[in-house]
């Protein structure tokens, strides 16, 4: 039976809310399929506002791949702002998709992509609005399978009570496999109900189903063990890795929003994974090994994407785009192709030691110099050795001088505060570095029209990194150091006005730390926060530290125990049964190296240092150069 659109009920509410355009759908390249033409139906959610969620690459890729499958449809849903939420509750309007405005509860799978843990309360809002029981154990056969993915899914334990399943790693192939399991189960008449479907998903070892694992605790609160409670469920669940990115050239038809979004560009992921070995970086650790897209595939994707979308900016995405083995040829080929047009190129984030004058020239050839972002991360040489960010002060000055000399007038530098072993002087070193950047820029250009913005985030230790055992800095320490840094920058009459300063205080980082390294007991905190009005915790204007602390006290959860406590080597961590491929002993040794200031080379260019990913996952590093040229070569 067709599922009817609820738009006629929603439409009456839209004149009463802010930014109603974000709820109406109808974007260029969006897909609406006939309900009865499909027997497997996905609702894909990014648990944040439309303006943040629409540009998300993960959701966009799965949306296309699933809609290309015969007998499968996928639609998108986003978190609704509190003004619309209140009206929907008052009028009985359920959580809906923006494509065909169908109720989310009617779908087979609700796939939620978490880039950050601060989206957990938004997921609960969506479940509740949809009429889906919050707790997985309360759901029946007619409720969707609630499935988590994204980087935060590498430790889904804090939301285990609310999830039916989670997937680790790349989603392209496993989404298709899950669709086939659902199709087969439905085709057989849903034997064994919901439990049987989850069992079929779990048996493969590629989908984590929390209900099939029991957690035992020591008297002091540490985890004793996590063990399967069903015979056919594997002890460890493994991540998924797509090994040939050229076979998956998505998105092919990028969504073009009607409302303003945070990124107005067509993005092409030029490689996946990173082996630089930055010890704080969860993304670099969990996405190994490096797999490059070929120069010809990149060229074809850019050509097609620009034609299909009309975007006039192309972003070349990865964790460190200037590290692509053929980035020079890619940049020159694309700059040649689009010279004289209104299409510009950008590298959203660039490593200090990978940027050079040739890249600067190619990316500014169309005359656009919107700004460059570099991430030294640590304010002192010692600190950068601790985090394995092998960037010297000379590297940074040379790089920004190159940028200023090529016409850029604005450079953004990103740092973290609260890193392991950090001292006050390490943070104050950020001010000295920023002043030297301005001084060098003025000298090379002969102009005082030089700007540098220092942006600082609080460090949060993440699972599957060498810092997963580290104590997190308390928010009082972080705030005190940031205040001293601010005073040092603002008090400098010679350079202070040329340096912008943006920072987040330490309190949101503590909450993120609780959610990042929490276990199942933290679920009660999340629910209590949500019940007391917690929404959009990633937005400073909606975040309430006091609400989170009150909820933790109500749930009997010691926040310091989860955040500012250092873990011992043999402590069972909540995510140890979830396999990112990294050897636990190697991670521990790298943590010890961090404390002593030892550095690890990038294994793309040096011998293997035994992190464990390639042999464990049956994968290998895939890099060029290929020797091929960017095609087609004709100028637009």
Coordinates of C-alpha atoms in Angstrom, one line a residue:
X1 CA 0.0 0.0 0.0
X2 CA 1.3 3.5 -0.8
X3 CA 2.4 5.6 2.1
X4 CA 0.8 9.1 1.8
X5 CA 2.7 12.3 2.0
X6 CA 2.0 14.4 5.2
X7 CA 3.0 17.6 3.5
X8 CA -0.6 19.0 3.5
X9 CA -0.4 18.8 7.3
X10 CA 3.1 20.2 7.5
X11 CA 2.5 23.0 5.1
X12 CA 0.1 24.8 7.5
X13 CA 2.8 25.0 10.1
X14 CA 5.6 26.4 7.9
X15 CA 4.5 30.1 8.0
X16 CA 4.9 30.0 11.7
X17 CA 8.6 28.8 11.8
X18 CA 12.1 30.2 11.0
X19 CA 13.6 29.1 7.6
X20 CA 10.6 27.1 6.4
X21 CA 12.4 26.5 3.1
X22 CA 14.6 23.8 4.7
X23 CA 11.6 21.5 5.2
X24 CA 10.0 21.6 1.7
X25 CA 12.4 19.4 -0.3
X26 CA 12.4 19.6 -4.1
X27 CA 16.1 20.2 -4.5
X28 CA 17.8 19.7 -7.8
X29 CA 18.9 16.1 -8.1
X30 CA 16.7 14.9 -5.3
X31 CA 14.9 11.6 -5.9
X32 CA 11.3 10.6 -5.2
X33 CA 10.5 7.0 -6.1
X34 CA 7.1 5.3 -6.1
X35 CA 6.6 3.7 -2.7
X36 CA 5.2 0.4 -4.1
X37 CA 8.1 0.1 -6.6
X38 CA 10.4 -0.7 -3.7
X39 CA 10.4 -3.5 -1.2
X40 CA 13.3 -2.1 0.9
X41 CA 13.0 1.5 2.1
X42 CA 15.6 3.6 3.9
X43 CA 15.2 6.9 5.7
X44 CA 18.7 8.4 6.0
X45 CA 19.2 10.9 8.8
X46 CA 21.9 13.5 9.5
X47 CA 21.0 14.4 13.1
X48 CA 21.4 18.2 12.7
X49 CA 19.7 21.1 10.9
X50 CA 19.2 20.8 7.2
X51 CA 21.9 23.5 6.5
X52 CA 24.5 21.3 8.2
X53 CA 23.2 18.0 7.1
X54 CA 22.6 18.5 3.4
X55 CA 26.3 18.9 2.4
X56 CA 27.3 15.7 4.3
X57 CA 29.1 13.5 1.9
X58 CA 28.3 10.2 3.7
X59 CA 24.5 10.7 3.5
X60 CA 24.7 12.0 0.0
X61 CA 26.6 9.0 -1.3
X62 CA 24.4 6.4 0.4
X63 CA 21.3 8.3 -0.9
X64 CA 22.4 7.9 -4.5
X65 CA 23.7 4.3 -4.2
X66 CA 20.5 3.1 -2.5
X67 CA 18.3 4.8 -5.0
X68 CA 20.2 3.3 -7.9
X69 CA 19.4 -0.2 -6.6
X70 CA 16.3 -1.9 -8.1
X71 CA 13.6 -2.4 -5.6
X72 CA 15.1 0.0 -3.1
X73 CA 14.4 3.6 -2.2
X74 CA 16.1 6.1 0.1
X75 CA 14.8 9.4 1.4
X76 CA 16.4 12.0 3.7
X77 CA 15.4 13.4 7.1
X78 CA 17.0 16.0 9.3
X79 CA 16.6 17.4 12.8
X80 CA 13.8 19.9 13.0
X81 CA 14.3 23.2 14.9
X82 CA 12.6 23.5 18.3
X83 CA 10.0 25.9 16.9
X84 CA 8.7 23.3 14.4
X85 CA 9.1 20.5 16.9
X86 CA 6.6 22.2 19.2
X87 CA 4.1 22.7 16.4
X88 CA 4.5 19.2 15.2
X89 CA 3.8 17.8 18.7
X90 CA 0.8 20.1 19.1
X91 CA -0.7 19.1 15.7
X92 CA 0.3 15.4 15.7
X93 CA 2.6 15.7 12.7
X94 CA 5.3 13.0 12.7
X95 CA 9.0 13.1 11.8
X96 CA 9.1 13.3 7.9
X97 CA 11.4 12.9 5.0
X98 CA 12.1 16.0 2.9
X99 CA 11.9 14.1 -0.4
X100 CA 8.3 12.9 -0.4
X101 CA 7.3 14.0 3.1
X102 CA 6.6 10.4 4.2
X103 CA 6.5 9.5 7.9
X104 CA 9.8 8.1 9.0
X105 CA 8.2 5.2 10.9
X106 CA 6.9 3.7 7.7
X107 CA 10.4 2.9 6.4
X108 CA 12.3 -0.4 7.0
X109 CA 15.6 1.2 8.1
X110 CA 16.4 4.5 9.8
X111 CA 20.1 5.1 9.1
X112 CA 21.6 7.8 11.3
X113 CA 25.0 9.2 10.4
X114 CA 26.9 10.6 13.3
X115 CA 29.9 12.8 12.6
X116 CA 29.9 13.9 16.3
X117 CA 28.4 12.6 19.5
X118 CA 26.6 15.9 20.2
X119 CA 23.9 14.8 17.8
X120 CA 22.6 12.0 20.1
X121 CA 19.8 14.1 21.6
X122 CA 18.6 15.1 18.1
X123 CA 18.2 11.4 17.3
X124 CA 16.0 10.9 20.3
X125 CA 13.8 13.8 19.2
X126 CA 13.4 12.3 15.7
X127 CA 12.6 8.9 17.1
X128 CA 10.0 10.3 19.5
X129 CA 8.4 12.5 16.8
X130 CA 8.3 9.5 14.4
X131 CA 6.4 7.4 17.0
X132 CA 9.3 4.9 17.2
X133 CA 10.0 3.7 20.8
X134 CA 13.2 5.3 22.1
X135 CA 14.5 2.0 23.6
X136 CA 15.3 -0.7 21.1
X137 CA 13.9 -3.4 23.4
X138 CA 10.4 -1.8 23.1
X139 CA 10.2 -1.8 19.3
X140 CA 8.0 -4.2 17.4
X141 CA 8.1 -5.7 13.9
X142 CA 6.5 -2.6 12.4
X143 CA 9.2 -0.2 13.6
X144 CA 12.2 0.6 11.5
X145 CA 15.7 -0.9 12.3
X146 CA 17.5 2.1 13.8
X147 CA 21.1 1.8 12.4
X148 CA 24.0 4.1 13.3
X149 CA 27.0 4.9 11.1
X150 CA 29.7 7.6 10.9
X151 CA 32.7 8.2 13.0
X152 CA 30.9 8.2 16.3
X153 CA 29.6 4.7 15.5
X154 CA 33.1 3.3 16.4
X155 CA 31.9 3.6 20.0
X156 CA 28.1 3.4 19.9
X157 CA 27.9 2.1 23.5
X158 CA 26.5 5.3 25.0
X159 CA 23.5 5.0 22.7
X160 CA 23.3 1.2 22.7
X161 CA 19.9 1.2 24.4
X162 CA 18.5 3.3 21.5
X163 CA 20.1 1.5 18.6
X164 CA 19.1 -1.7 16.9
X165 CA 22.5 -1.9 15.1
X166 CA 25.6 0.0 14.1
X167 CA 28.0 -0.2 11.2
X168 CA 31.7 0.7 11.3
X169 CA 33.6 2.2 8.4
X170 CA 32.7 2.8 4.8
X171 CA 29.0 2.4 4.0
X172 CA 28.8 1.9 0.3
X173 CA 29.0 -1.9 0.2
X174 CA 27.5 -2.8 3.5
X175 CA 24.4 -0.6 2.8
X176 CA 23.7 -2.8 -0.3
X177 CA 24.3 -6.0 1.7
X178 CA 21.9 -4.9 4.5
X179 CA 19.3 -4.1 1.9
X180 CA 19.6 -7.6 0.5
X181 CA 19.2 -9.1 4.0
X182 CA 16.1 -7.0 4.7
X183 CA 14.7 -7.9 1.2
X184 CA 15.2 -11.6 1.7
X185 CA 13.7 -11.6 5.2
X186 CA 10.6 -9.7 4.1
X187 CA 10.3 -11.9 1.0
X188 CA 10.2 -15.0 3.2
X189 CA 7.3 -13.5 5.3
X190 CA 9.4 -12.0 8.1
X191 CA 10.2 -15.3 9.8
X192 CA 11.1 -14.9 13.5
X193 CA 10.2 -11.3 13.5
X194 CA 12.5 -8.4 14.3
X195 CA 14.9 -10.6 16.4
X196 CA 15.5 -12.9 13.4
X197 CA 16.3 -10.0 11.1
X198 CA 18.8 -8.6 13.6
X199 CA 20.3 -12.0 14.0
X200 CA 20.8 -12.3 10.2
X201 CA 22.6 -8.9 10.2
X202 CA 24.8 -9.8 13.2
X203 CA 25.9 -13.2 12.1
X204 CA 28.1 -11.8 9.3
X205 CA 30.3 -9.9 11.7
X206 CA 29.8 -6.8 9.6
X207 CA 26.9 -5.3 11.6
X208 CA 27.0 -4.7 15.4
X209 CA 23.8 -5.4 17.3
X210 CA 24.2 -4.3 20.9
X211 CA 21.4 -6.5 22.3
X212 CA 23.4 -9.6 21.4
X213 CA 26.3 -8.5 23.7
X214 CA 26.3 -8.4 27.5
X215 CA 28.6 -6.1 29.5
X216 CA 29.9 -7.2 32.9
X217 CA 31.5 -4.7 35.3
X218 CA 34.1 -4.9 38.1
X219 CA 33.0 -3.5 41.6
X220 CA 34.9 -0.3 40.9
X221 CA 32.9 0.4 37.8
X222 CA 35.5 -0.7 35.2
X223 CA 34.3 -3.1 32.5
X224 CA 35.1 -6.7 33.2
X225 CA 34.2 -8.0 29.7
X226 CA 31.9 -7.6 26.8
X227 CA 30.6 -11.0 25.5
X228 CA 28.1 -12.3 22.9
X229 CA 24.9 -13.8 24.4
X230 CA 24.0 -15.7 21.3
X231 CA 26.0 -18.7 19.9
X232 CA 26.3 -17.4 16.3
X233 CA 27.3 -13.9 17.1
X234 CA 31.0 -13.1 16.6
X235 CA 33.1 -11.8 19.5
X236 CA 34.4 -8.9 17.5
X237 CA 32.7 -6.8 14.8
X238 CA 34.9 -5.5 12.0
X239 CA 34.9 -2.2 10.1
X240 CA 34.2 -2.0 6.3
X241 CA 36.7 -0.7 3.9
X242 CA 36.1 0.1 0.2
X243 CA 39.3 -0.7 -1.6
X244 CA 38.7 0.7 -5.1
X245 CA 37.3 4.2 -4.8
X246 CA 37.3 4.5 -8.6
X247 CA 34.4 1.9 -8.6
X248 CA 32.4 4.3 -6.4
X249 CA 32.5 7.7 -8.1
X250 CA 29.8 9.3 -5.9
X251 CA 28.1 11.6 -5.7
X252 CA 27.3 11.7 -9.4
X253 CA 24.3 14.0 -9.1
X254 CA 25.0 16.3 -6.2
X255 CA 22.1 17.7 -4.3
X256 CA 21.7 21.5 -4.8
X257 CA 19.9 23.0 -1.8
X258 CA 17.1 25.6 -2.0
X259 CA 18.1 27.0 1.4
X260 CA 21.5 28.3 2.4
X261 CA 23.9 25.6 3.7
X262 CA 27.2 25.6 5.5
X263 CA 29.1 24.5 2.3
X264 CA 28.0 25.8 -1.1
X265 CA 30.2 23.8 -3.3
X266 CA 30.6 20.5 -5.1
X267 CA 32.9 18.2 -3.2
X268 CA 35.0 15.4 -4.5
X269 CA 36.8 13.0 -2.1
X270 CA 40.2 12.6 -3.7
X271 CA 41.4 9.9 -1.3
X272 CA 40.2 8.2 1.8
X273 CA 42.3 7.4 4.9
X274 CA 45.4 9.0 6.4
X275 CA 48.6 7.5 7.7
X276 CA 50.3 10.7 9.0
X277 CA 49.8 9.3 12.5
X278 CA 48.5 12.3 14.3
X279 CA 47.8 10.8 17.7
X280 CA 44.7 12.9 18.5
X281 CA 43.0 12.2 15.2
X282 CA 40.3 9.5 15.3
X283 CA 39.5 10.1 11.6
X284 CA 43.0 9.3 10.5
X285 CA 43.2 6.2 12.7
X286 CA 39.8 4.6 11.8
X287 CA 39.9 5.2 8.1
X288 CA 43.2 3.5 7.3
X289 CA 44.7 2.5 4.9
X290 CA 45.1 5.4 2.4
X291 CA 43.2 4.8 -0.9
X292 CA 43.6 7.3 -3.6
X293 CA 41.2 8.1 -6.4
X294 CA 42.9 8.1 -9.7
X295 CA 43.5 11.4 -11.4
X296 CA 41.3 10.4 -14.3
X297 CA 38.4 9.5 -12.0
X298 CA 38.8 12.8 -10.1
X299 CA 38.7 14.7 -13.4
X300 CA 35.6 12.9 -14.6
X301 CA 33.8 13.4 -11.3
X302 CA 34.5 17.1 -11.3
X303 CA 33.4 17.5 -14.9
X304 CA 30.2 15.6 -14.3
X305 CA 29.4 17.2 -10.9
X306 CA 29.8 20.8 -12.1
X307 CA 27.5 20.1 -15.1
X308 CA 24.9 18.3 -12.9
X309 CA 24.9 20.9 -10.1
X310 CA 25.9 24.3 -11.4
X311 CA 28.1 24.9 -8.4
X312 CA 30.9 27.3 -9.1
X313 CA 33.3 26.0 -6.4
X314 CA 34.9 22.6 -6.4
X315 CA 36.3 21.3 -3.1
X316 CA 38.9 18.5 -3.2
X317 CA 38.2 16.7 0.0
X318 CA 40.2 14.3 2.1
X319 CA 41.8 14.4 5.6
X320 CA 44.9 16.0 4.0
X321 CA 44.2 16.7 0.3
X322 CA 47.7 18.1 -0.5
X323 CA 49.1 14.6 0.3
X324 CA 47.5 13.0 -2.8
X325 CA 50.5 11.7 -4.8
X326 CA 49.3 13.6 -7.9
X327 CA 47.8 16.7 -6.3
X328 CA 50.1 18.9 -8.4
X329 CA 48.8 17.3 -11.6
X330 CA 45.2 17.3 -10.4
X331 CA 45.4 21.0 -9.5
X332 CA 47.1 22.0 -12.8
X333 CA 44.7 20.0 -14.9
X334 CA 41.6 21.4 -13.2
X335 CA 43.0 24.9 -13.2
X336 CA 43.7 24.6 -17.0
X337 CA 40.2 23.2 -17.7
X338 CA 38.3 25.9 -15.8
X339 CA 40.6 28.9 -16.5
X340 CA 38.5 31.9 -17.6
X341 CA 35.3 30.4 -16.2
X342 CA 33.5 31.2 -12.9
X343 CA 34.5 27.8 -11.5
X344 CA 37.1 27.9 -8.7
X345 CA 39.0 25.2 -6.8
X346 CA 39.6 24.9 -3.1
X347 CA 41.4 22.7 -0.6
X348 CA 39.3 23.0 2.5
X349 CA 42.1 22.1 4.9
X350 CA 45.8 21.9 4.0
X351 CA 48.8 20.5 5.9
X352 CA 51.4 23.1 6.6
X353 CA 54.2 20.8 5.3
X354 CA 52.3 19.8 2.1
X355 CA 51.4 23.3 0.7
X356 CA 53.8 24.9 -1.8
X357 CA 53.9 27.8 -4.2
X358 CA 52.8 25.7 -7.2
X359 CA 49.7 24.6 -5.4
X360 CA 49.1 28.2 -4.3
X361 CA 49.3 29.4 -7.9
X362 CA 47.0 26.7 -9.3
X363 CA 44.3 27.2 -6.7
X364 CA 44.3 31.0 -7.1
X365 CA 44.5 31.0 -10.9
X366 CA 40.9 32.2 -11.3
X367 CA 41.6 35.1 -9.0
X368 CA 39.8 33.7 -6.0
X369 CA 41.7 33.8 -2.7
X370 CA 39.0 33.3 -0.1
X371 CA 41.3 32.2 2.7
X372 CA 43.5 29.3 3.6
X373 CA 43.3 27.1 6.7
X374 CA 46.3 25.4 8.2
X375 CA 46.3 23.2 11.4
X376 CA 49.5 23.2 13.4
X377 CA 47.4 21.9 16.3
X378 CA 50.0 22.5 19.0
X379 CA 51.5 25.8 20.0
X380 CA 55.0 24.6 20.8
X381 CA 57.5 22.3 19.1
X382 CA 57.4 20.0 22.1
X383 CA 53.6 19.8 21.9
X384 CA 53.6 19.0 18.2
X385 CA 56.0 16.1 18.9
X386 CA 53.7 14.7 21.6
X387 CA 50.8 14.7 19.1
X388 CA 53.0 13.5 16.2
X389 CA 52.2 16.6 14.1
X390 CA 55.6 17.0 12.6
X391 CA 55.5 20.6 11.6
X392 CA 58.2 23.0 12.7
X393 CA 57.8 26.7 13.3
X394 CA 60.0 27.3 10.2
X395 CA 57.6 25.1 8.1
X396 CA 54.7 27.3 9.2
X397 CA 56.3 30.6 8.6
X398 CA 57.6 29.5 5.2
X399 CA 54.1 28.2 4.2
X400 CA 52.1 31.3 5.2
X401 CA 54.8 33.5 3.7
X402 CA 54.2 31.7 0.4
X403 CA 50.5 32.2 0.7
X404 CA 50.8 35.9 1.5
X405 CA 53.3 36.4 -1.3
X406 CA 50.8 34.9 -3.8
X407 CA 48.0 37.4 -2.9
X408 CA 46.3 35.8 0.1
X409 CA 45.6 38.3 2.9
X410 CA 43.8 36.0 5.3
X411 CA 45.1 32.8 6.9
X412 CA 43.4 30.8 9.5
X413 CA 45.4 28.7 12.0
X414 CA 43.8 25.9 14.0
X415 CA 45.1 24.7 17.3
X416 CA 43.8 22.6 20.2
X417 CA 43.9 23.3 23.9
X418 CA 44.0 20.6 26.6
X419 CA 46.3 18.1 24.9
X420 CA 48.1 15.4 26.9
X421 CA 51.2 16.7 28.8
X422 CA 50.2 20.3 27.9
X423 CA 51.5 23.2 30.0
X424 CA 50.6 26.8 30.1
X425 CA 53.6 27.9 28.0
X426 CA 52.6 25.5 25.2
X427 CA 49.3 27.4 24.8
X428 CA 50.9 30.8 25.2
X429 CA 53.3 29.7 22.4
X430 CA 50.3 30.0 20.0
X431 CA 50.3 33.8 20.5
X432 CA 54.1 34.0 19.7
X433 CA 53.5 31.9 16.6
X434 CA 50.6 34.1 15.4
X435 CA 52.6 37.2 15.9
X436 CA 55.5 35.8 13.9
X437 CA 53.1 34.9 11.1
X438 CA 51.8 38.5 10.9
X439 CA 55.4 39.9 11.0
X440 CA 56.5 37.6 8.2
X441 CA 53.5 38.5 6.1
X442 CA 54.0 42.2 6.5
X443 CA 57.7 41.8 5.5
X444 CA 57.1 39.7 2.4
X445 CA 54.2 41.9 1.1
X446 CA 55.3 45.3 2.3
X447 CA 51.7 45.8 3.5
X448 CA 50.0 46.0 6.9
X449 CA 46.8 44.5 5.3
X450 CA 47.6 41.0 6.6
X451 CA 45.2 39.0 8.8
X452 CA 45.6 35.8 10.8
X453 CA 42.7 34.1 12.6
X454 CA 43.6 31.8 15.5
X455 CA 40.9 29.2 16.1
X456 CA 41.1 26.9 19.1
X457 CA 39.1 23.8 20.0
X458 CA 39.2 21.8 23.2
X459 CA 40.9 18.5 22.9
X460 CA 38.8 15.4 23.4
X461 CA 40.5 11.9 23.7
X462 CA 38.8 9.6 21.2
X463 CA 38.4 5.8 20.9
X464 CA 40.8 3.9 18.6
X465 CA 43.6 6.5 19.0
X466 CA 46.8 6.4 21.1
X467 CA 45.2 9.0 23.4
X468 CA 42.2 6.7 24.2
X469 CA 43.8 6.1 27.6
X470 CA 44.7 9.7 28.3
X471 CA 43.1 11.9 31.0
X472 CA 41.1 14.8 29.5
X473 CA 41.9 18.3 30.8
X474 CA 39.2 19.7 33.1
X475 CA 37.3 22.7 31.7
X476 CA 38.7 25.1 34.4
X477 CA 42.2 24.4 33.1
X478 CA 41.3 24.8 29.5
X479 CA 39.4 28.1 30.2
X480 CA 42.2 29.5 32.2
X481 CA 44.8 28.9 29.5
X482 CA 42.5 30.3 26.8
X483 CA 42.0 33.5 28.8
X484 CA 45.7 33.9 29.2
X485 CA 46.2 33.4 25.5
X486 CA 43.4 35.9 24.7
X487 CA 45.0 38.4 26.9
X488 CA 48.4 37.9 25.3
X489 CA 47.0 38.4 21.8
X490 CA 44.8 41.4 22.6
X491 CA 47.4 43.1 24.7
X492 CA 49.9 43.3 21.8
X493 CA 49.7 46.8 20.3
X494 CA 51.9 45.9 17.3
X495 CA 50.2 42.7 16.1
X496 CA 47.0 42.3 18.2
X497 CA 44.6 44.0 15.9
X498 CA 45.7 41.8 13.0
X499 CA 45.0 38.6 14.8
X500 CA 41.5 37.3 15.2
X501 CA 40.8 34.9 18.0
X502 CA 38.0 32.3 18.1
X503 CA 37.6 29.6 20.7
X504 CA 35.2 27.3 22.4
X505 CA 35.2 27.1 26.2
X506 CA 36.1 23.9 27.9
X507 CA 32.6 22.8 29.0
X508 CA 31.3 21.4 25.7
X509 CA 34.5 19.4 25.3
X510 CA 33.8 17.7 28.7
X511 CA 30.4 16.6 27.5
X512 CA 31.8 15.4 24.2
X513 CA 34.4 13.5 26.2
X514 CA 31.7 11.8 28.3
X515 CA 29.9 10.7 25.1
X516 CA 33.1 9.7 23.2
X517 CA 34.5 7.3 25.8
X518 CA 31.3 6.5 27.6
X519 CA 29.8 3.0 28.0
X520 CA 26.1 1.9 28.2
X521 CA 25.6 3.5 31.6
X522 CA 25.9 7.0 29.9
X523 CA 22.7 6.3 27.9
X524 CA 20.7 7.2 31.0
X525 CA 22.4 10.7 31.0
X526 CA 21.6 11.2 27.3
X527 CA 17.9 10.3 27.9
X528 CA 17.6 12.6 30.9
X529 CA 19.2 15.5 29.0
X530 CA 16.7 15.0 26.2
X531 CA 13.8 14.7 28.5
X532 CA 14.8 18.0 30.1
X533 CA 14.8 19.8 26.7
X534 CA 18.3 19.1 25.4
X535 CA 18.4 19.7 21.6
X536 CA 21.1 20.7 19.1
X537 CA 24.0 20.3 21.6
X538 CA 26.5 21.1 18.9
X539 CA 25.2 24.6 18.7
X540 CA 26.5 27.0 21.4
X541 CA 23.2 28.8 21.7
X542 CA 21.4 25.6 22.5
X543 CA 24.1 23.8 24.6
X544 CA 23.7 23.7 28.4
X545 CA 26.5 22.3 30.5
X546 CA 24.4 22.6 33.6
X547 CA 21.7 20.5 32.0
X548 CA 24.2 17.7 31.2
X549 CA 25.7 17.8 34.7
X550 CA 22.3 17.7 36.4
X551 CA 21.4 14.7 34.2
X552 CA 24.6 12.9 35.1
X553 CA 23.9 13.4 38.8
X554 CA 20.4 12.2 38.3
X555 CA 21.7 9.1 36.6
X556 CA 24.4 8.5 39.1
X557 CA 27.1 8.9 36.5
X558 CA 30.5 10.3 37.6
X559 CA 31.5 12.6 34.7
X560 CA 35.1 13.0 35.9
X561 CA 35.5 9.2 36.0
X562 CA 34.7 9.1 32.3
X563 CA 36.7 12.2 31.3
X564 CA 39.6 13.4 33.4
X565 CA 40.7 9.9 34.6
X566 CA 43.7 8.3 32.9
X567 CA 43.1 4.6 31.9
X568 CA 45.5 1.7 32.6
X569 CA 46.9 -0.4 29.8
X570 CA 44.9 -3.5 30.6
X571 CA 41.5 -1.8 31.3
X572 CA 38.8 -3.1 29.1
X573 CA 37.6 -0.1 27.1
X574 CA 33.9 0.1 26.0
X575 CA 34.8 -0.3 22.3
X576 CA 37.4 -3.1 22.5
X577 CA 35.0 -5.5 20.9
X578 CA 34.7 -3.2 17.8
X579 CA 37.6 -3.7 15.4
X580 CA 39.0 -0.7 13.5
X581 CA 41.9 -2.9 12.5
X582 CA 44.4 -1.2 14.8
X583 CA 46.6 -3.3 17.0
X584 CA 45.8 -2.4 20.6
X585 CA 49.4 -3.0 21.7
X586 CA 50.6 -0.7 18.9
X587 CA 48.2 2.0 20.1
X588 CA 49.5 1.6 23.6
X589 CA 53.2 1.8 22.5
X590 CA 52.4 4.9 20.5
X591 CA 50.8 6.5 23.6
X592 CA 54.1 5.8 25.5
X593 CA 56.0 7.3 22.6
X594 CA 53.8 10.4 22.8
X595 CA 54.7 10.9 26.5
X596 CA 58.4 10.7 25.7
X597 CA 58.1 12.9 22.6
X598 CA 58.9 10.2 20.0
X599 CA 57.7 10.6 16.4
X600 CA 56.3 8.2 13.9
X601 CA 56.8 8.6 10.1
X602 CA 54.0 8.3 7.5
X603 CA 54.0 4.7 6.3
X604 CA 52.9 5.9 2.8
X605 CA 56.5 6.8 2.1
X606 CA 58.4 4.7 4.7
X607 CA 58.4 1.1 5.8
X608 CA 55.4 -0.3 7.6
X609 CA 55.4 0.4 11.4
X610 CA 52.9 -2.4 12.2
X611 CA 49.8 -0.5 13.2
X612 CA 47.9 -3.7 12.2
X613 CA 45.3 -2.4 9.8
X614 CA 46.5 -3.9 6.5
X615 CA 47.0 -7.6 7.7
X616 CA 44.0 -7.5 10.0
X617 CA 41.6 -6.0 7.4
X618 CA 43.2 -7.7 4.3
X619 CA 43.8 -4.3 2.8
X620 CA 46.8 -2.3 1.6
X621 CA 47.9 1.3 1.0
X622 CA 46.9 2.4 -2.5
X623 CA 48.7 5.5 -3.8
X624 CA 50.1 6.7 -7.1
X625 CA 51.6 8.2 -9.1
X626 CA 49.6 6.6 -11.9
X627 CA 51.3 8.6 -14.7
X628 CA 47.9 9.3 -16.2
X629 CA 46.7 12.7 -17.2
X630 CA 43.5 14.5 -16.2
X631 CA 40.9 14.0 -18.9
X632 CA 39.2 15.5 -20.8
X633 CA 41.8 18.2 -21.5
X634 CA 39.6 20.6 -23.5
X635 CA 39.0 24.0 -22.0
X636 CA 35.4 24.7 -21.1

